[in-house]
Coordinates of C-alpha atoms in Angstrom, one line a residue:
Chain A
M1 CA -190.9 -45.6 -113.8
A2 CA -192.6 -47.3 -110.9
G3 CA -190.2 -50.2 -111.2
F4 CA -187.2 -47.8 -111.1
L5 CA -188.6 -46.0 -108.0
I6 CA -189.2 -49.2 -106.1
K7 CA -185.7 -50.4 -106.9
R8 CA -184.0 -47.2 -105.9
F9 CA -186.1 -47.1 -102.7
L10 CA -185.3 -50.7 -101.8
Q11 CA -181.6 -49.9 -102.3
A12 CA -181.8 -47.0 -99.9
I13 CA -183.6 -49.1 -97.3
F14 CA -180.8 -51.8 -97.6
V15 CA -178.1 -49.1 -97.1
V16 CA -180.0 -47.7 -94.0
I17 CA -180.2 -51.2 -92.5
V18 CA -176.5 -51.9 -93.2
V19 CA -175.3 -48.6 -91.8
T20 CA -177.4 -48.7 -88.6
L21 CA -176.6 -52.4 -88.1
I22 CA -172.9 -51.7 -88.3
V23 CA -173.1 -48.8 -85.9
A24 CA -175.3 -50.6 -83.4
F25 CA -173.2 -53.7 -83.5
A26 CA -170.0 -51.8 -83.1
I27 CA -171.3 -49.9 -80.1
R28 CA -172.5 -53.1 -78.5
L29 CA -168.9 -54.5 -78.8
T30 CA -167.6 -51.7 -76.6
G31 CA -168.7 -53.4 -73.4
D32 CA -171.4 -53.1 -70.7
P33 CA -173.0 -49.6 -70.6
A34 CA -174.2 -50.3 -67.1
L35 CA -170.6 -50.6 -65.8
M36 CA -169.6 -47.4 -67.7
L37 CA -172.6 -45.5 -66.3
T38 CA -171.8 -46.5 -62.7
Q39 CA -168.1 -45.7 -63.1
G40 CA -166.9 -43.7 -60.1
A41 CA -170.4 -43.9 -58.4
G42 CA -168.9 -45.5 -55.3
S43 CA -170.7 -48.5 -53.9
V44 CA -172.5 -50.3 -56.8
T45 CA -174.0 -53.7 -56.1
E46 CA -174.7 -56.4 -58.6
E47 CA -178.3 -55.8 -58.1
D48 CA -177.9 -52.2 -59.0
L49 CA -176.2 -53.2 -62.3
V50 CA -179.0 -55.7 -63.1
R51 CA -181.6 -53.0 -62.5
I52 CA -179.8 -50.5 -64.8
R53 CA -179.5 -53.2 -67.5
E54 CA -183.2 -54.0 -67.3
G55 CA -184.1 -50.3 -67.3
L56 CA -182.0 -49.8 -70.5
G57 CA -183.3 -53.0 -72.1
L58 CA -179.7 -54.3 -72.2
N59 CA -180.6 -57.7 -70.9
Q60 CA -182.4 -58.5 -74.2
P61 CA -180.5 -60.3 -77.2
F62 CA -178.8 -57.9 -79.7
L63 CA -181.4 -58.4 -82.4
T64 CA -184.3 -57.5 -80.1
Q65 CA -182.4 -54.3 -79.1
Y66 CA -181.7 -53.5 -82.7
L67 CA -185.4 -54.0 -83.6
Q68 CA -186.3 -51.7 -80.7
F69 CA -183.9 -49.2 -82.1
I70 CA -185.5 -49.4 -85.6
K71 CA -189.0 -49.2 -84.0
G72 CA -187.8 -46.1 -82.1
L73 CA -186.6 -44.5 -85.5
F74 CA -190.2 -44.4 -86.7
T75 CA -191.4 -42.6 -83.6
L76 CA -188.3 -40.5 -83.4
D77 CA -187.5 -42.1 -80.1
F78 CA -183.8 -42.7 -79.6
G79 CA -183.9 -43.3 -75.9
R80 CA -182.2 -41.3 -73.3
S81 CA -178.7 -39.8 -73.0
F82 CA -176.4 -41.7 -70.6
L83 CA -175.5 -38.3 -69.4
G84 CA -178.3 -36.6 -67.4
G85 CA -180.9 -38.7 -69.0
T86 CA -182.2 -36.1 -71.5
Q87 CA -184.3 -37.5 -74.4
V88 CA -181.8 -38.1 -77.2
S89 CA -184.3 -36.7 -79.7
T90 CA -184.4 -33.4 -77.8
L91 CA -180.6 -33.1 -78.2
I92 CA -180.8 -34.0 -82.0
A93 CA -183.7 -31.5 -82.5
A94 CA -181.6 -28.7 -81.0
A95 CA -178.5 -29.5 -83.0
L96 CA -179.8 -30.5 -86.4
P97 CA -181.0 -27.0 -87.5
A98 CA -177.6 -25.6 -86.8
T99 CA -175.9 -28.2 -88.9
L100 CA -178.4 -27.9 -91.7
L101 CA -178.3 -24.1 -91.7
L102 CA -174.5 -24.3 -92.0
A103 CA -174.7 -26.9 -94.8
F104 CA -177.2 -24.7 -96.7
S105 CA -175.1 -21.5 -96.3
S106 CA -172.0 -23.3 -97.4
L107 CA -173.8 -24.5 -100.5
I108 CA -174.9 -20.9 -101.3
V109 CA -171.3 -19.6 -100.9
S110 CA -170.0 -22.3 -103.0
I111 CA -172.6 -21.8 -105.8
A112 CA -172.1 -18.1 -105.9
I113 CA -168.3 -18.5 -106.5
S114 CA -168.2 -21.7 -108.6
I115 CA -170.8 -20.9 -111.2
P116 CA -169.2 -17.6 -112.5
L117 CA -165.7 -19.0 -112.2
G118 CA -166.7 -22.3 -113.9
I119 CA -168.4 -20.4 -116.7
K120 CA -165.3 -18.2 -117.2
A121 CA -163.1 -21.3 -117.3
A122 CA -165.3 -22.9 -119.9
T123 CA -165.5 -19.8 -122.2
S124 CA -161.7 -19.3 -121.9
R125 CA -160.8 -23.0 -122.2
G126 CA -157.1 -23.5 -122.5
K127 CA -156.2 -19.8 -122.1
W128 CA -154.9 -18.3 -119.1
P129 CA -158.0 -17.7 -117.0
D130 CA -158.8 -21.4 -117.4
Q131 CA -155.4 -22.4 -116.3
L132 CA -155.4 -20.0 -113.3
I133 CA -158.8 -21.3 -112.2
R134 CA -157.6 -24.8 -112.6
I135 CA -154.6 -24.2 -110.4
L136 CA -156.7 -22.3 -107.8
S137 CA -159.0 -25.2 -107.7
L138 CA -156.1 -27.6 -107.1
I139 CA -154.9 -25.4 -104.3
G140 CA -158.4 -25.3 -102.8
L141 CA -158.5 -29.1 -103.0
S142 CA -155.2 -29.3 -100.9
F143 CA -156.5 -27.2 -98.0
P144 CA -157.1 -29.1 -94.7
N145 CA -160.6 -27.7 -93.9
F146 CA -159.9 -27.3 -90.2
W147 CA -156.7 -25.4 -90.9
L148 CA -158.4 -23.1 -93.3
A149 CA -160.9 -22.5 -90.4
L150 CA -158.0 -21.8 -88.0
M151 CA -156.4 -19.4 -90.4
L152 CA -159.7 -17.4 -91.0
V153 CA -160.1 -17.2 -87.2
L154 CA -156.6 -15.9 -86.9
L155 CA -157.1 -13.2 -89.6
F156 CA -160.6 -12.1 -89.2
A157 CA -161.4 -12.7 -85.4
I158 CA -158.0 -12.3 -83.7
N159 CA -156.1 -9.8 -85.9
L160 CA -158.8 -7.7 -87.5
K161 CA -161.4 -8.4 -84.9
W162 CA -164.2 -8.2 -87.6
L163 CA -166.0 -11.5 -86.8
P164 CA -166.8 -13.5 -83.7
P165 CA -164.3 -16.5 -83.4
S166 CA -166.9 -19.1 -82.4
G167 CA -170.5 -20.0 -81.6
M168 CA -173.7 -19.4 -83.4
S169 CA -175.2 -15.9 -82.9
G170 CA -176.5 -14.0 -85.7
F171 CA -175.4 -13.4 -89.3
S172 CA -171.8 -12.5 -88.6
S173 CA -171.1 -15.9 -86.9
F174 CA -172.2 -17.7 -90.1
I175 CA -169.6 -16.0 -92.3
M176 CA -166.4 -17.9 -91.4
P177 CA -167.8 -21.5 -91.1
A178 CA -169.8 -21.0 -94.3
V179 CA -166.8 -19.6 -96.2
T180 CA -164.6 -22.3 -95.0
M181 CA -166.7 -25.0 -96.3
G182 CA -167.8 -23.0 -99.2
I183 CA -164.2 -22.7 -100.4
I184 CA -163.5 -26.4 -99.9
L185 CA -166.7 -27.3 -101.9
T186 CA -165.9 -24.6 -104.6
A187 CA -162.7 -26.4 -105.4
T188 CA -164.6 -29.3 -106.9
N189 CA -167.6 -27.5 -108.0
V190 CA -165.7 -25.2 -110.3
R191 CA -164.5 -28.2 -112.4
L192 CA -168.0 -29.7 -112.4
V193 CA -169.5 -26.4 -113.7
R194 CA -166.8 -26.1 -116.3
T195 CA -167.3 -29.6 -117.6
A196 CA -171.1 -29.2 -117.8
M197 CA -170.8 -25.8 -119.4
L198 CA -168.3 -27.1 -122.1
E199 CA -170.8 -29.8 -123.1
T200 CA -173.6 -27.3 -123.3
L201 CA -171.8 -24.7 -125.2
N202 CA -171.1 -27.1 -128.1
S203 CA -174.8 -27.6 -128.7
Q204 CA -176.7 -26.1 -131.6
Y205 CA -179.2 -24.0 -129.6
I206 CA -176.3 -22.1 -128.2
M207 CA -175.2 -21.4 -131.7
V208 CA -178.8 -20.3 -132.6
A209 CA -178.9 -18.0 -129.5
R210 CA -175.6 -16.4 -130.6
A211 CA -176.7 -16.2 -134.2
K212 CA -179.9 -14.3 -133.0
G213 CA -177.5 -11.7 -131.7
L214 CA -178.2 -12.2 -128.0
S215 CA -175.6 -10.7 -125.7
E216 CA -173.0 -13.1 -124.5
N217 CA -174.2 -12.9 -120.9
V218 CA -177.7 -13.7 -121.8
V219 CA -176.5 -16.8 -123.8
L220 CA -174.3 -18.0 -121.0
Y221 CA -176.4 -17.3 -117.9
K222 CA -179.8 -17.7 -119.3
H223 CA -179.6 -20.3 -122.2
A224 CA -176.5 -22.4 -121.3
L225 CA -176.7 -22.3 -117.5
R226 CA -180.3 -23.5 -117.4
N227 CA -179.6 -26.4 -119.6
C228 CA -176.7 -27.7 -117.5
A229 CA -178.8 -27.2 -114.3
I230 CA -179.8 -30.8 -114.1
P231 CA -176.3 -32.4 -114.1
L232 CA -175.1 -29.8 -111.8
I233 CA -177.9 -30.4 -109.2
T234 CA -177.0 -34.1 -109.4
Y235 CA -173.4 -33.4 -108.7
F236 CA -174.1 -31.1 -105.9
G237 CA -176.5 -33.6 -104.4
L238 CA -173.9 -36.4 -104.5
Q239 CA -171.5 -34.1 -102.6
F240 CA -173.9 -33.7 -99.7
G241 CA -172.2 -36.6 -97.9
G242 CA -168.8 -35.0 -98.2
L243 CA -170.3 -31.7 -97.2
L244 CA -171.7 -33.0 -94.0
G245 CA -168.6 -34.9 -93.2
G246 CA -166.6 -31.6 -93.5
I247 CA -169.0 -29.7 -91.5
V248 CA -168.7 -32.2 -88.6
V249 CA -165.0 -31.2 -88.5
V250 CA -165.4 -27.5 -89.0
E251 CA -168.1 -27.3 -86.4
R252 CA -165.4 -28.4 -83.9
V253 CA -163.2 -25.4 -84.7
F254 CA -165.9 -22.8 -84.4
N255 CA -167.7 -24.5 -81.4
W256 CA -170.8 -24.7 -83.7
P257 CA -173.7 -26.1 -81.7
G258 CA -174.5 -28.7 -84.4
L259 CA -174.5 -32.5 -84.8
G260 CA -170.8 -32.7 -85.1
T261 CA -170.1 -31.1 -81.8
L262 CA -172.8 -33.3 -80.3
A263 CA -171.1 -36.4 -81.7
F264 CA -167.6 -35.4 -80.4
D265 CA -169.0 -34.7 -77.0
A266 CA -170.7 -38.1 -77.1
V267 CA -167.5 -39.8 -78.0
G268 CA -165.6 -38.1 -75.1
A269 CA -168.3 -38.9 -72.6
R270 CA -169.0 -42.5 -74.1
D271 CA -172.6 -41.4 -74.5
Y272 CA -173.4 -44.2 -76.9
P273 CA -177.1 -43.5 -77.5
V274 CA -176.4 -40.0 -78.6
L275 CA -173.5 -41.1 -80.8
L276 CA -175.7 -43.8 -82.4
A277 CA -178.5 -41.4 -83.0
V278 CA -176.3 -38.7 -84.6
I279 CA -174.7 -41.1 -87.0
T280 CA -178.1 -42.6 -87.9
V281 CA -179.6 -39.1 -88.5
L282 CA -176.6 -38.0 -90.6
S283 CA -176.7 -41.1 -92.7
L284 CA -180.4 -40.9 -93.2
L285 CA -180.1 -37.4 -94.5
I286 CA -177.4 -38.3 -96.9
I287 CA -179.2 -41.4 -98.2
G288 CA -182.4 -39.3 -98.5
V289 CA -180.7 -36.6 -100.5
N290 CA -179.0 -39.2 -102.8
L291 CA -182.4 -41.0 -103.3
L292 CA -184.1 -37.7 -104.2
V293 CA -181.4 -36.7 -106.5
D294 CA -181.6 -40.1 -108.2
I295 CA -185.4 -39.9 -108.6
A296 CA -185.2 -36.4 -109.9
Y297 CA -182.7 -37.4 -112.4
G298 CA -184.6 -40.5 -113.5
L299 CA -187.7 -38.3 -113.9
V300 CA -185.8 -35.9 -116.2
D301 CA -183.6 -38.3 -118.1
P302 CA -185.4 -41.6 -119.1
R303 CA -182.1 -43.2 -119.9
I304 CA -181.2 -43.6 -116.2
R305 CA -184.2 -45.6 -115.4
T306 CA -183.3 -48.6 -117.6
E307 CA -179.7 -48.8 -116.2
Chain B
M1 CA -159.8 -31.0 -128.6
S2 CA -159.2 -27.3 -128.9
A3 CA -156.0 -26.1 -130.5
A4 CA -155.1 -24.2 -127.4
A5 CA -154.8 -27.4 -125.4
T6 CA -151.9 -28.7 -127.4
T7 CA -149.9 -25.6 -127.9
P8 CA -146.2 -25.7 -126.8
R9 CA -146.9 -23.0 -124.2
F10 CA -149.5 -25.2 -122.7
A11 CA -147.1 -28.2 -122.7
R12 CA -144.4 -26.2 -121.0
F13 CA -146.9 -25.0 -118.4
R14 CA -147.8 -28.6 -117.8
N15 CA -144.1 -29.6 -117.3
L16 CA -143.7 -26.7 -114.8
E17 CA -146.7 -28.1 -113.0
F18 CA -145.0 -31.5 -112.8
L19 CA -141.6 -29.9 -111.6
I20 CA -143.4 -28.0 -108.8
G21 CA -145.4 -31.0 -107.7
A22 CA -142.3 -33.2 -107.7
L23 CA -140.3 -30.7 -105.8
L24 CA -143.0 -30.2 -103.1
A25 CA -143.9 -33.9 -102.6
G26 CA -140.5 -35.3 -103.1
G27 CA -138.8 -32.6 -101.1
M28 CA -141.1 -33.2 -98.2
C29 CA -140.6 -37.0 -98.4
L30 CA -136.9 -36.6 -98.5
A31 CA -136.8 -34.1 -95.6
V32 CA -139.0 -36.4 -93.5
I33 CA -136.9 -39.5 -94.3
F34 CA -133.7 -37.7 -93.3
S35 CA -135.3 -35.8 -90.4
G36 CA -133.0 -37.6 -88.0
V37 CA -129.9 -36.4 -89.7
L38 CA -131.2 -32.9 -90.3
F39 CA -132.2 -32.4 -86.6
P40 CA -129.9 -34.4 -84.4
G41 CA -131.5 -32.7 -81.5
G42 CA -134.8 -34.2 -82.3
A43 CA -138.3 -32.9 -82.2
E44 CA -138.5 -33.4 -78.4
K45 CA -135.7 -31.1 -77.1
I46 CA -137.1 -28.9 -74.7
D47 CA -135.5 -25.4 -74.2
L48 CA -137.3 -23.6 -71.4
M49 CA -135.2 -20.5 -71.9
A50 CA -136.6 -20.1 -75.4
R51 CA -140.4 -20.6 -75.0
L52 CA -142.8 -19.2 -77.8
L53 CA -139.9 -17.7 -79.7
P54 CA -141.3 -15.9 -82.8
P55 CA -140.1 -17.1 -86.2
F56 CA -137.2 -15.6 -88.3
T57 CA -135.5 -14.2 -85.1
K58 CA -132.8 -16.7 -84.3
W59 CA -130.8 -19.0 -86.6
A60 CA -131.3 -22.0 -84.2
H61 CA -135.1 -21.7 -84.5
P62 CA -136.0 -20.4 -88.0
F63 CA -139.8 -21.2 -87.5
G64 CA -139.8 -20.2 -83.9
T65 CA -140.5 -22.4 -80.9
D66 CA -143.7 -23.8 -79.2
P67 CA -144.9 -23.2 -75.6
L68 CA -142.3 -25.8 -74.3
G69 CA -139.5 -24.2 -76.2
R70 CA -139.3 -27.0 -78.8
D71 CA -138.2 -26.1 -82.3
V72 CA -141.2 -25.7 -84.7
L73 CA -139.2 -26.6 -87.8
A74 CA -137.8 -29.7 -86.3
R75 CA -141.3 -30.8 -85.1
V76 CA -142.9 -30.1 -88.5
I77 CA -140.4 -32.1 -90.4
T78 CA -140.4 -35.0 -87.9
G79 CA -144.2 -34.8 -87.6
G80 CA -144.5 -35.5 -91.3
K81 CA -143.6 -39.1 -90.7
I82 CA -147.0 -40.0 -89.3
S83 CA -149.0 -38.3 -92.1
L84 CA -146.7 -39.8 -94.9
Q85 CA -146.7 -43.3 -93.3
V86 CA -150.5 -43.3 -93.1
G87 CA -150.9 -41.9 -96.5
F88 CA -148.8 -44.4 -98.4
I89 CA -149.5 -47.5 -96.3
S90 CA -153.3 -47.0 -96.4
V91 CA -153.3 -46.5 -100.1
A92 CA -151.1 -49.5 -100.8
G93 CA -153.5 -51.7 -98.8
A94 CA -156.7 -50.3 -100.5
V95 CA -155.1 -50.7 -103.9
V96 CA -154.3 -54.3 -103.4
I97 CA -157.8 -55.3 -102.0
G98 CA -159.6 -53.0 -104.5
V99 CA -157.9 -54.1 -107.6
V100 CA -158.3 -57.8 -106.9
M101 CA -162.0 -57.4 -106.0
G102 CA -162.6 -55.1 -109.1
L103 CA -160.9 -57.7 -111.4
I104 CA -162.9 -60.5 -109.9
S105 CA -166.3 -58.6 -109.9
G106 CA -165.9 -57.2 -113.4
Y107 CA -164.8 -60.5 -114.9
Y108 CA -167.1 -62.9 -113.3
R109 CA -170.0 -60.6 -112.4
G110 CA -172.6 -62.3 -110.3
F111 CA -172.2 -62.5 -106.6
W112 CA -168.9 -60.7 -106.2
D113 CA -170.2 -57.9 -108.5
M114 CA -173.2 -57.5 -106.2
I115 CA -171.0 -57.3 -103.0
V116 CA -168.8 -54.5 -104.5
M117 CA -171.8 -52.5 -105.7
R118 CA -173.7 -52.7 -102.5
F119 CA -170.4 -51.8 -100.5
A120 CA -170.2 -48.8 -102.8
D121 CA -173.7 -47.8 -101.9
V122 CA -173.0 -48.0 -98.2
Q123 CA -169.8 -46.1 -98.7
L124 CA -171.5 -43.3 -100.5
A125 CA -174.0 -42.9 -97.5
M126 CA -171.4 -42.8 -94.9
P127 CA -168.7 -40.1 -94.9
F128 CA -165.4 -41.2 -93.7
I129 CA -165.4 -38.9 -90.8
L130 CA -168.6 -40.4 -89.4
L131 CA -167.3 -44.0 -89.8
A132 CA -164.0 -42.9 -88.1
I133 CA -165.9 -41.4 -85.1
T134 CA -167.8 -44.5 -84.6
F135 CA -164.9 -46.9 -85.1
I136 CA -162.4 -44.9 -83.0
A137 CA -164.9 -44.3 -80.3
I138 CA -165.0 -48.0 -80.0
A139 CA -161.7 -49.4 -80.9
G140 CA -159.6 -46.4 -80.0
G141 CA -157.2 -44.3 -82.1
G142 CA -153.6 -45.0 -83.0
L143 CA -151.6 -45.4 -86.2
T144 CA -152.7 -49.0 -86.9
N145 CA -156.4 -48.5 -86.4
M146 CA -156.4 -45.5 -88.5
I147 CA -154.7 -47.2 -91.4
I148 CA -157.2 -50.1 -91.1
L149 CA -160.0 -47.7 -91.1
L150 CA -158.7 -45.9 -94.3
I151 CA -158.2 -49.2 -96.1
V152 CA -161.7 -50.5 -95.2
S153 CA -163.4 -47.3 -96.3
Q154 CA -161.5 -46.8 -99.5
W155 CA -160.8 -50.1 -101.3
V156 CA -164.3 -49.8 -102.9
Q157 CA -163.1 -46.8 -105.0
Y158 CA -160.4 -48.9 -106.6
A159 CA -162.8 -51.8 -107.1
R160 CA -165.3 -49.7 -108.8
L161 CA -162.7 -48.1 -111.1
V162 CA -161.2 -51.5 -112.1
R163 CA -164.6 -53.1 -112.4
G164 CA -165.7 -50.4 -114.9
S165 CA -162.5 -50.9 -117.0
V166 CA -162.9 -54.6 -116.9
L167 CA -166.5 -54.5 -118.1
S168 CA -165.3 -52.5 -121.1
L169 CA -162.4 -54.9 -121.8
R170 CA -163.7 -58.3 -121.1
D171 CA -165.4 -58.8 -124.5
R172 CA -162.6 -57.4 -126.6
E173 CA -160.8 -59.7 -129.1
F174 CA -157.5 -60.0 -127.2
I175 CA -159.3 -61.3 -124.1
L176 CA -161.6 -63.6 -126.1
S177 CA -158.7 -65.1 -128.0
A178 CA -156.7 -65.6 -124.8
R179 CA -159.7 -67.5 -123.4
A180 CA -160.2 -69.4 -126.6
I181 CA -156.6 -70.8 -126.4
G182 CA -157.1 -71.8 -122.8
V183 CA -155.1 -69.3 -120.9
K184 CA -155.8 -69.6 -117.1
D185 CA -158.2 -67.2 -115.6
Y186 CA -155.7 -65.7 -113.1
R187 CA -153.3 -65.0 -116.0
I188 CA -156.0 -63.3 -118.0
L189 CA -156.8 -61.1 -114.9
F190 CA -153.3 -60.2 -114.0
Q191 CA -151.4 -60.4 -117.3
H192 CA -153.9 -59.4 -119.9
L193 CA -156.4 -57.1 -118.1
L194 CA -154.4 -55.5 -115.3
P195 CA -151.7 -53.8 -117.6
N196 CA -154.5 -52.3 -119.7
L197 CA -156.3 -50.6 -116.8
I198 CA -153.4 -49.7 -114.4
G199 CA -153.1 -46.0 -115.7
P200 CA -156.2 -44.7 -114.0
V201 CA -155.4 -46.7 -110.9
I202 CA -152.0 -45.0 -110.5
V203 CA -153.7 -41.5 -111.0
L204 CA -156.2 -42.3 -108.2
M205 CA -153.4 -43.6 -106.0
T206 CA -151.6 -40.3 -106.2
L207 CA -154.7 -38.3 -105.4
N208 CA -155.7 -40.7 -102.8
V209 CA -152.4 -40.4 -100.8
A210 CA -153.2 -36.6 -100.8
T211 CA -156.7 -37.2 -99.5
N212 CA -155.6 -39.7 -96.8
I213 CA -153.0 -37.2 -95.5
L214 CA -155.8 -34.7 -95.1
L215 CA -158.1 -37.2 -93.4
E216 CA -155.3 -38.4 -91.1
S217 CA -154.4 -34.9 -90.0
S218 CA -158.1 -34.0 -89.4
L219 CA -158.7 -37.1 -87.2
T220 CA -155.5 -36.4 -85.2
F221 CA -156.6 -32.7 -85.0
L222 CA -159.8 -33.9 -83.5
G223 CA -158.0 -36.1 -81.0
L224 CA -159.2 -39.3 -82.6
G225 CA -156.0 -40.1 -84.4
V226 CA -152.5 -40.9 -83.3
D227 CA -151.3 -40.4 -79.8
P228 CA -151.0 -36.6 -79.0
L229 CA -147.5 -37.2 -77.5
I230 CA -146.0 -38.2 -80.9
P231 CA -145.3 -35.2 -83.1
S232 CA -147.7 -35.1 -86.0
W233 CA -149.1 -32.3 -88.1
G234 CA -152.7 -32.8 -86.8
G235 CA -151.6 -33.0 -83.3
M236 CA -149.5 -29.7 -83.6
L237 CA -152.4 -28.0 -84.9
A238 CA -154.6 -29.2 -82.0
D239 CA -151.9 -27.8 -79.6
G240 CA -151.4 -24.7 -81.5
R241 CA -155.1 -23.8 -81.6
T242 CA -154.8 -22.9 -77.8
Y243 CA -152.0 -20.4 -78.5
L244 CA -153.6 -18.9 -81.7
Q245 CA -154.0 -15.6 -79.9
N246 CA -150.4 -15.0 -79.1
A247 CA -148.3 -17.4 -81.1
W248 CA -149.6 -17.8 -84.6
W249 CA -146.5 -19.6 -85.9
V250 CA -147.3 -22.7 -83.9
S251 CA -150.4 -23.3 -86.0
V252 CA -149.4 -21.8 -89.3
F253 CA -146.3 -23.9 -90.1
P254 CA -147.7 -27.4 -89.6
G255 CA -150.8 -26.4 -91.7
L256 CA -148.5 -25.1 -94.5
A257 CA -146.6 -28.4 -94.4
I258 CA -149.9 -30.2 -95.0
L259 CA -151.1 -27.9 -97.7
L260 CA -147.7 -28.0 -99.6
T261 CA -147.4 -31.8 -99.4
V262 CA -150.9 -32.3 -100.5
L263 CA -150.7 -29.8 -103.2
G264 CA -147.6 -31.4 -104.6
L265 CA -149.3 -34.8 -104.8
N266 CA -152.4 -33.3 -106.4
L267 CA -150.2 -31.5 -109.0
L268 CA -148.5 -34.8 -109.7
G269 CA -151.7 -36.6 -110.0
D270 CA -153.2 -34.1 -112.3
W271 CA -150.1 -34.1 -114.5
L272 CA -150.1 -37.9 -114.5
R273 CA -153.8 -38.0 -115.5
D274 CA -153.1 -35.7 -118.5
S275 CA -150.0 -37.6 -119.6
L276 CA -151.6 -41.0 -119.4
D277 CA -154.8 -39.8 -121.2
P278 CA -154.0 -37.4 -124.0
T279 CA -157.7 -37.2 -125.0
G280 CA -158.6 -35.9 -121.6
R281 CA -156.1 -32.9 -121.9
T282 CA -158.7 -30.6 -120.4
S283 CA -158.9 -32.2 -117.0
R284 CA -162.5 -32.9 -117.4

């Protein structure tokens, strides 16, 4: 088990290094931040530029800068924003909870819809409810998430005036963003629940539970659902990357004060320290969740460890 | 397999699915290809006398007009060009690289195998949108950059799929005997292995065109994709968002076009998967 843990951990570190190297190197390619910073500042002398480069540590070789960046990661110091000089970590700390809250509520919406529907599809396999759920899931898979968000705004904020069109302020502002991502996630999750349930329903302990005369709901939701919890948690965990990617886009439609909005504003303003930090934090989150899921799965199912 | 999965009614339902998928995806492709003939006026004709005309009121503008008085229907059909181009070209590029890398890594293992698997790890940790934001912030948007980006981020899927099939096929008798009689390696890869694993690749391609159309339109919607002056579904939606309050049709129709095209491709992919793999008749 220790060997498995170490191997998975080393793989995760490798991925972190590759992702941050790519991003840091790519940003380095864009040109001289000192020139970008002083754009439109009027009279800028060569000495000023040199001073700015020294102040930002830009006169050092790329590798030294990269090592600085990695060292900063451990102390949560991402440097200062090009815009206004705020600590990047302050900006991240303000935006991260908004994104995580949205991710969490989307997941809850999706689980609340996909588990009953997936179980219904599994128990009526091949019959019309199963077909209907399959077609609905295909339609869900075909929705552009940002357009679904726009259509919800059109219906619930503009026409019916039930919900606020944008921003994060109280429970009602969570409904539309969470439902948008929840529906998109549900399209895949329903199929996963159905597959996992079909496998479980064929096992002997389900037959025993039915033979005991337990009600069908107890059999399905207590005995069967618990036994497919492990594969389901794994699938949901592996989707985390896709979920964050979707949220980044949907945040834009709802002006959600999260990491996605922060990243797009940084792109627009060429504020590269912020952009680098956002991408690093999001990748670290995804890598961390994947690692946890792997380890949890390895703990429960010994076969995975030897793979 | 349950008996229900093979009843004639089920089969007929499946065929209906194929028909609808082919109609949606094929119809949209044809309309886009012949958009020049269908709309001789083009997507750019400005009619300032007919600005923000609601849909279904005039024959000349069945889907209404946008804030500049341009015909929404003509723009939706013409705008499909960008999405379909990006979808098909990027998938073609990713398939070529992915299949070759998958064949090599699965057959020879070793170094190339490690490369493919580590790429897969990195790809899992970096959602496409994040990669796209970084890359486009630096290299700029545009059609070519977007296609390159999609190819770079998606060939790994095909490599993994092909690698898996090669691993299960490489020790089978027909490959061993081909090797024993001295067939050249590249012929084993492309003539003996490839035809035996191409089915799932075609399914993945169909679904992948659908995904890439979604990704392209979201990037363009976010202002990171093609030039906003070129009509495209994502671009029209970004424009329409400003007028959502008083002109819903400007944002509804381009989105519907994406939804229906992608749905058509997904239906086709689903149907293909079931026809190529009769044991998986339950879309597991």
